[in-house]
Amino acid sequence: MLLGGPAVEGRALLGAAIGGGIAEELGAPEEVRIGVSVLGGAAGVTLPAIARAARGDKLSRFQQYLRAHDDALVAEMKELSGAPAARLQTRAVAGAADEPFAGPLLDFDFVASEVVTSDNPIIRVLVGRTGINPSVLHNTDVGKAVTAYYRQRVAMEQLTDVAISSALDVHAQPFTGTRTALRRGENALFSIADDGTVKNVTAKQPGASRQWNDVFSNPERYNLTAGQQRFHDDYVRVIEELESLRVAAGLDPLPIQGAKGLYIPRVVRGVRGVEVKRPTNKNLQRSYEEAQEGVAAGVNYESDTRAVLELHTRRTYNEIIDHQFSEHIEKLNAEAMKRGERLFVTAKELVPQPVLKRMSDATVKRLTAERAVNAERAAVVRAAKEASADTNKATAAVARAKERLASLLGQGGARAQQKPLSLGVAIAGARKRVREAGAVLTAAKAKAKDLPKVRRVDLDKAITPESKARLAEARAEYNAAKARYSTALAKARRTEVAPGSIFGAEDDIPVAQWRNRFFREEDAQFLREGIDDRLKPAQRNWLVRGIETLGNTIRFLSAVGDFAEPFIQGLPTLAFRPTQWARATTRHYQAFFDPTVQARFIKNRLPAFKEMAAHGTPIGDPEFFAALRPGGGFSPGALLKLLPKGDEARQLLRNGGKQTFGRFQASYNAGLGANRALLTESLESVIKNPAERQAFIRNMTGGLDSRALGLGPTQRAVEGMWLGFSPRLMRSTFALAGDLRRGVIDPRGRASWEALTKLAAGATGIYVLTGLALGKSWDEIEAGLNPLNGKRFLSHQINGDWIGVGGQIRAIAQLLAESASTAVPERFGGEGGAGDFAQLNIDNPIVKFWMFRGAPGVTTVGGAVEFGTGLNVLPFDDIDSIPDLFKHFGTSALPFTVQGYLEGEQPLTTGAALVGGRTSPERDFEAEAAAIAQDLASGVLTGTYDPAPVRATQLNSDDEATFNRLHPEFLKSREEQQAEALARGEPFARMRDRTDRSRETLHGDLDNILRSFERDFLGGHDTAKDGIRAFWDTFSGFRKERVGVIRDNEKEFADLIAELEENEPNSPEARAVKLWFEVNGRHPDRFNDAQWTAYELDLARSMTDQEIALAREELGFDDHRLEQIYHALQVSLQPYYELPTDDETRSLRKPRQIWRRENPEGEAALFLLGKIEKVKTTRARDIVEAWSRQLWGVAVPVEVSRRR
């Protein structure tokens, strides 16, 4: 389609969407609808023809076209999906009508048993305390129960989405995704005004309410279209299914059908203009039986049918979860009681036993006395009943006679023409019996008047004095005991300490109350913070909510506008199950033009989606588009509401958002949901345990919810702002890699190994093959296989930009490679920078990995810090002014594809970014680096770049010589810069000038002693050793003077040196200078040979040769030739100095003597430093003569010791 130009592409895409919508309206199978969408664009179904079909003037012809091509369309989808056509046709609809929309929650006990904890202190610190998985810390019964509660809440959200999507969203119009637009005739749904009135229904009886709640309660009273009836049936079905789940969970049933019709939930938004913030309670009796009565009284009900059912669904699931949690706690307490312990107690159980016993005894005594009194009164009542028995019997006889007469009269009205004589006789007899019964009743009543009436006083007279006394005494004791018990109970409810014996402890322990139960204080506190406080948004800190809102908004604005899901979250599936990936990717792209794709897909695969939801696997992406949820991001609509006619503007903005941003959300959700559902189906026989299966799918597709790990809202908000652009995807990828430890025997571990192995092999293979296709050399391809090569890793340079494989797996591979290289010493091929792990800069591989994860906090706060302090916090951004800062803030919140375009990416690169590839434009400094490398490799000046920054980098000796030859002007400009800085009086320039003059003096002195030694190496001494010692003593004396200059500099320029030591180095030279001052600070005194030796060895251990050279050049400490020789000799003797002296060992074998015999070069160095008088081998003698000739221009005679 892209080859046809924008006009053709637009017609094709629109044709695909409308074609699929018409097929859906005609009731075609899902595969046919998808086929029409594909062929509508790819096969060239023209826009005018589809438009005419949509108008209906050629609908029959279009139907004939569908029928004629049905088999071809199914075959087309068979090719796209890789599945048998028969299974495609039947699976989507089999059982869909009977499968419940609302799925059950998992058993709470099972969820609690799945919580993984640890008593290992190392794991608790590394995994729990760091926030990676706080649930490992909750190893108590209460802790596991709370974590299970979190997981059930996560499942509740997903089950709600499944039920609402499959029951209601499936009815929306395919192209618009709304329930009213483009719906006509029998397919029309309910059009509801803001006041709750249904605009497109008519009542069968005049005056009937048109409030949507009343219409849904009594649908038989209204003329509904077929579409409205289907929508209503599914709506009510969800309510009924939720009630069934309540009853199955053990909750008391609530009526679904009442006197006024079906139960339809209502949500009160306000009363007489006052907003109601307290949620509606469905368990309370309604004030108004019909919604129209409430509206007449000023009640404002929610008019969004979907929002009402969604809220009702959430509250029902939450009610079930709370009941599950309560029963689980009761079960845990029962199990603890079997062990002689308690998990909790009630306030009654904290009342002292004597008080409880007295209350119990008093109650029994009172009931016994009352029963005795009632027995004596019963005799009087019994006599009165016997006296009135005749009256009661007569009354019953009259009633029976009248009933018989009424029955006969009724028959006469229906059968008078059939049997007039027999029926008349029967009626006459019945009337006679009525008269006779009435006479008997009159006589009985007259007799009853003569009987005495039973009065209260007569009843009291029947009670004996003994019974009265016992009753009075029992009641008095009961009242006294009750008063004492009430006082003790009130005190118990306020108690803070309970006997330890109740909880299986020896001493009294602190307790606290939670939901009318007393737990150990730590358990009660954990329950309050973990459930009550954490689940109330109003309790969350305003700063935390602000951070979360800002992070959600930036993440949403950056992620919108592309179709990257198949190659980001879906990338592992591409390697692991390519067929499922292709089918999910089809839904991903189709959903942009048909937002109802996901709803239909969910309805047709409810078992898979309900399994996902019950185990907390999200059915879409709840992270990138969290800003679209109420309260999840900054809302421009809230500001519009304050303006005149703000509600209309807000609604217009909302509708526009649904048709733009909402389509990208639908696309992401459909792709992710289909990906996970298809994996669920394909892995049923591979990972048979549903919990393990869903854990693997969550980890592989970026669906791990940190709430299920026990993370609170504060940490989640901080992670969303600072951990990375997608903390959920990062956690999931690390978890997938962590599953490798399970091994290949475990099904989940085997699947993880398979997924990561295929991904690594596939990514590498595609990279190599595309490189060959692009004509890349093997050297270029090999460089891209090295994870240490930054953006070149698995990427190709095309038109000046880098395009390659993205995703978290690639980033983690680079993190591991860079960490290993940094930790490995240079002699083993690594970088030898283990100290970088302690640095808070980009040299630290962990910090680098974190900074490149695109966390909103890093880009926003980092930009502000760089502007305010001047530090290079963001290496690839230059923020030097307020306009730069605002530009940085603005571009950071733009979609990634737009950011790339503004950075200079080519159109092809932008297209690759649009579908999820990793892209990066080539920056100026990278082009310069390439030119520099080319110059250094060829030795010929061919590139154009600024040589000054290059001079500040670390170059090896060969590259430095080449660079100086190519750029001789640099040294001159360096001297000029030093002179200018000295003229300005800059502290560093003055310190450098003093050091330069001290160096010139020292070099002159060293040249003089060198010439003197060449003339007379003995210098008046008897032995060569004495002469050499005198030479080096003179050498050391001059160096002491140099140290004095250094100490003077340290005093005069103390502030400058402190600043150099405190600031983080931002260049190799600055780093070298800092290390130089650190080493010199550890050796303030260098007045003898031992101190100089220690200093030289520390310098060699702490700094590389390049760093030493950079520091000395920067500070003006260029070594004289003698200093270089002295330093080299001392370094070569480091193994000798580390051995114990001959006096320190009692062994006959002297380590240093042995070392000298086995290392003639080292022994020669000892002699040339004046530390020994003779050497042990002729080889050492020859070396001494050769080296001394090079050093002093004269061969110093040396004697070989005869002792071996």
Short mmCIF file of C-alpha atoms in Angstrom, two decimals, residues 268 276 280 285 483 728 824 898 936 992 1089 1143:
data_model
loop_
_atom_site.label_atom_id
_atom_site.label_comp_id
_atom_site.label_asym_id
_atom_site.label_seq_id
_atom_site.Cartn_x
_atom_site.Cartn_y
_atom_site.Cartn_z
CA VAL A 268 -25.93 8.49 42.24
CA VAL A 276 -22.14 12.91 45.92
CA THR A 280 -23.63 3.95 46.17
CA GLN A 285 -32.77 -0.43 50.34
CA ALA A 483 -22.78 -3.94 83.87
CA ARG A 728 6.48 -3.39 33.96
CA VAL A 824 37.51 -8.05 34.44
CA VAL A 898 8.36 12.65 16.18
CA LEU A 936 44.54 7.34 12.88
CA ARG A 992 50.80 24.95 36.33
CA ASP A 1089 64.17 5.49 49.69
CA ASP A 1143 65.64 -11.80 58.47
#
